[in-house]
């Protein structure tokens, strides 16, 4: 007997099933994954950072909010993402990319301070490398969920709706 994967399997790079037009992740701790992905998405997009964070636009939080979403439930500021392979992250490569991004962003946060203005982060000499690391992690996670990585980041209200549903 041959078992075939479902057409909607996100493990094959296709979008998982949806609820109200939004993807419902098939990972056991998909809500945590959604928060990590949201943070990485914002941290990986210089245009977003300039047009939203630097401009002070409402609805997306700031750098500190993104870092908090990245580490709040996962404690990725205390241990490796490898611990969550199979629950939040699909494989060791996703985990390694997330670890790299977390370490780079946290290093900057510790240097400039969590309450620093957005410009202090964006002007930090290591920020471009942190953005690159976040981009690599974001692209890998988005691909794993069958989503387009270059769409605009979702607002915090949309993220909250997504993580409450299902």
GROMACS .gro file of C-alpha atoms in nm:
model
  166
    1UNK     CA    1   0.000   0.000   0.000
    2UNK     CA    2   0.136   0.342  -0.097
    3UNK     CA    3   0.060   0.643   0.117
    4UNK     CA    4   0.067   0.976  -0.063
    5UNK     CA    5   0.108   1.315   0.093
    6UNK     CA    6  -0.191   1.544   0.082
    7UNK     CA    7  -0.196   1.812  -0.186
    8UNK     CA    8  -0.204   2.076   0.089
    9UNK     CA    9   0.102   1.948   0.272
   10UNK     CA   10   0.319   2.248   0.359
   11UNK     CA   11   0.617   2.018   0.396
   12UNK     CA   12   0.629   2.006   0.018
   13UNK     CA   13   0.637   2.384  -0.010
   14UNK     CA   14   0.266   2.421  -0.064
   15UNK     CA   15   0.035   2.633   0.147
   16UNK     CA   16  -0.119   2.446   0.437
   17UNK     CA   17  -0.494   2.453   0.482
   18UNK     CA   18  -0.642   2.793   0.549
   19UNK     CA   19  -0.889   2.946   0.787
   20UNK     CA   20  -1.054   3.261   0.660
   21UNK     CA   21  -0.791   3.290   0.388
   22UNK     CA   22  -0.500   3.276   0.635
   23UNK     CA   23  -0.274   2.970   0.657
   24UNK     CA   24  -0.306   2.741   0.953
   25UNK     CA   25   0.035   2.599   1.026
   26UNK     CA   26   0.075   2.226   1.064
   27UNK     CA   27   0.352   2.251   1.324
   28UNK     CA   28   0.249   2.149   1.679
   29UNK     CA   29   0.347   2.486   1.828
   30UNK     CA   30   0.239   2.691   1.529
   31UNK     CA   31   0.141   2.995   1.737
   32UNK     CA   32   0.499   3.028   1.861
   33UNK     CA   33   0.621   2.973   1.505
   34UNK     CA   34   0.389   3.252   1.389
   35UNK     CA   35   0.537   3.494   1.643
   36UNK     CA   36   0.895   3.401   1.550
   37UNK     CA   37   0.814   3.435   1.180
   38UNK     CA   38   0.650   3.773   1.234
   39UNK     CA   39   0.955   3.902   1.420
   40UNK     CA   40   1.201   3.767   1.164
   41UNK     CA   41   0.993   3.914   0.883
   42UNK     CA   42   1.005   4.264   1.031
   43UNK     CA   43   1.371   4.233   1.129
   44UNK     CA   44   1.461   4.119   0.778
   45UNK     CA   45   1.303   4.400   0.578
   46UNK     CA   46   1.498   4.730   0.562
   47UNK     CA   47   1.220   4.899   0.365
   48UNK     CA   48   0.965   4.807   0.630
   49UNK     CA   49   1.200   4.925   0.904
   50UNK     CA   50   1.245   5.263   0.732
   51UNK     CA   51   0.883   5.314   0.626
   52UNK     CA   52   0.713   5.179   0.939
   53UNK     CA   53   0.946   5.166   1.239
   54UNK     CA   54   1.157   5.473   1.165
   55UNK     CA   55   0.849   5.666   1.054
   56UNK     CA   56   0.669   5.569   1.376
   57UNK     CA   57   0.370   5.410   1.201
   58UNK     CA   58   0.115   5.242   1.427
   59UNK     CA   59   0.017   4.878   1.426
   60UNK     CA   60   0.353   4.701   1.400
   61UNK     CA   61   0.533   4.774   1.724
   62UNK     CA   62   0.903   4.858   1.715
   63UNK     CA   63   1.235   4.673   1.718
   64UNK     CA   64   1.201   4.582   2.085
   65UNK     CA   65   0.853   4.440   2.023
   66UNK     CA   66   0.988   4.225   1.739
   67UNK     CA   67   1.273   4.095   1.954
   68UNK     CA   68   1.027   4.017   2.232
   69UNK     CA   69   0.810   3.813   1.988
   70UNK     CA   70   1.123   3.634   1.874
   71UNK     CA   71   1.221   3.515   2.223
   72UNK     CA   72   0.921   3.555   2.456
   73UNK     CA   73   0.771   3.204   2.450
   74UNK     CA   74   1.068   3.021   2.305
   75UNK     CA   75   1.340   3.150   2.534
   76UNK     CA   76   1.570   3.159   2.233
   77UNK     CA   77   1.772   3.411   2.429
   78UNK     CA   78   1.861   3.127   2.671
   79UNK     CA   79   1.892   2.818   2.452
   80UNK     CA   80   1.918   2.697   2.096
   81UNK     CA   81   1.632   2.673   1.851
   82UNK     CA   82   1.751   2.315   1.795
   83UNK     CA   83   1.550   2.232   2.108
   84UNK     CA   84   1.233   2.304   1.908
   85UNK     CA   85   1.297   2.101   1.592
   86UNK     CA   86   0.973   1.918   1.526
   87UNK     CA   87   0.757   2.154   1.729
   88UNK     CA   88   0.834   2.509   1.610
   89UNK     CA   89   1.100   2.447   1.347
   90UNK     CA   90   1.082   2.185   1.076
   91UNK     CA   91   1.448   2.089   1.070
   92UNK     CA   92   1.795   2.165   1.197
   93UNK     CA   93   1.863   2.411   0.915
   94UNK     CA   94   1.565   2.628   1.011
   95UNK     CA   95   1.681   2.614   1.374
   96UNK     CA   96   2.041   2.707   1.286
   97UNK     CA   97   1.929   3.005   1.078
   98UNK     CA   98   1.700   3.127   1.358
   99UNK     CA   99   1.980   3.089   1.614
  100UNK     CA  100   2.212   3.300   1.399
  101UNK     CA  101   1.951   3.573   1.359
  102UNK     CA  102   1.865   3.574   1.730
  103UNK     CA  103   2.228   3.603   1.835
  104UNK     CA  104   2.300   3.890   1.597
  105UNK     CA  105   1.990   4.088   1.694
  106UNK     CA  106   2.035   4.030   2.067
  107UNK     CA  107   2.400   4.138   2.052
  108UNK     CA  108   2.289   4.471   1.907
  109UNK     CA  109   2.003   4.505   2.155
  110UNK     CA  110   2.246   4.455   2.443
  111UNK     CA  111   2.479   4.719   2.301
  112UNK     CA  112   2.221   4.990   2.227
  113UNK     CA  113   1.965   4.897   2.495
  114UNK     CA  114   1.607   4.774   2.466
  115UNK     CA  115   1.463   5.124   2.497
  116UNK     CA  116   1.687   5.280   2.232
  117UNK     CA  117   1.521   5.467   1.948
  118UNK     CA  118   1.474   5.273   1.625
  119UNK     CA  119   1.746   5.479   1.457
  120UNK     CA  120   2.004   5.346   1.706
  121UNK     CA  121   1.940   4.994   1.579
  122UNK     CA  122   1.925   5.085   1.211
  123UNK     CA  123   2.247   5.289   1.233
  124UNK     CA  124   2.439   5.025   1.428
  125UNK     CA  125   2.739   4.897   1.231
  126UNK     CA  126   2.629   4.533   1.273
  127UNK     CA  127   2.263   4.594   1.178
  128UNK     CA  128   2.301   4.499   0.809
  129UNK     CA  129   2.442   4.161   0.912
  130UNK     CA  130   2.156   4.109   1.160
  131UNK     CA  131   1.908   4.197   0.885
  132UNK     CA  132   2.075   3.950   0.648
  133UNK     CA  133   2.062   3.672   0.909
  134UNK     CA  134   1.696   3.747   0.984
  135UNK     CA  135   1.623   3.746   0.610
  136UNK     CA  136   1.783   3.403   0.562
  137UNK     CA  137   1.579   3.260   0.851
  138UNK     CA  138   1.259   3.432   0.737
  139UNK     CA  139   1.289   3.306   0.379
  140UNK     CA  140   1.354   2.949   0.497
  141UNK     CA  141   1.057   2.948   0.737
  142UNK     CA  142   0.823   3.111   0.484
  143UNK     CA  143   0.923   2.853   0.222
  144UNK     CA  144   0.862   2.575   0.473
  145UNK     CA  145   0.510   2.708   0.524
  146UNK     CA  146   0.447   2.751   0.152
  147UNK     CA  147   0.424   3.129   0.178
  148UNK     CA  148   0.579   3.406  -0.027
  149UNK     CA  149   0.858   3.568   0.180
  150UNK     CA  150   0.843   3.904   0.001
  151UNK     CA  151   0.492   4.006   0.103
  152UNK     CA  152   0.463   4.295   0.348
  153UNK     CA  153   0.479   4.202   0.719
  154UNK     CA  154   0.141   4.155   0.884
  155UNK     CA  155   0.027   4.402   1.147
  156UNK     CA  156   0.022   4.294   1.510
  157UNK     CA  157  -0.360   4.296   1.500
  158UNK     CA  158  -0.360   4.047   1.212
  159UNK     CA  159  -0.100   3.834   1.391
  160UNK     CA  160  -0.317   3.833   1.703
  161UNK     CA  161  -0.622   3.724   1.502
  162UNK     CA  162  -0.422   3.450   1.334
  163UNK     CA  163  -0.285   3.310   1.659
  164UNK     CA  164  -0.623   3.317   1.832
  165UNK     CA  165  -0.802   3.124   1.559
  166UNK     CA  166  -0.802   2.752   1.484
   0.00000   0.00000   0.00000
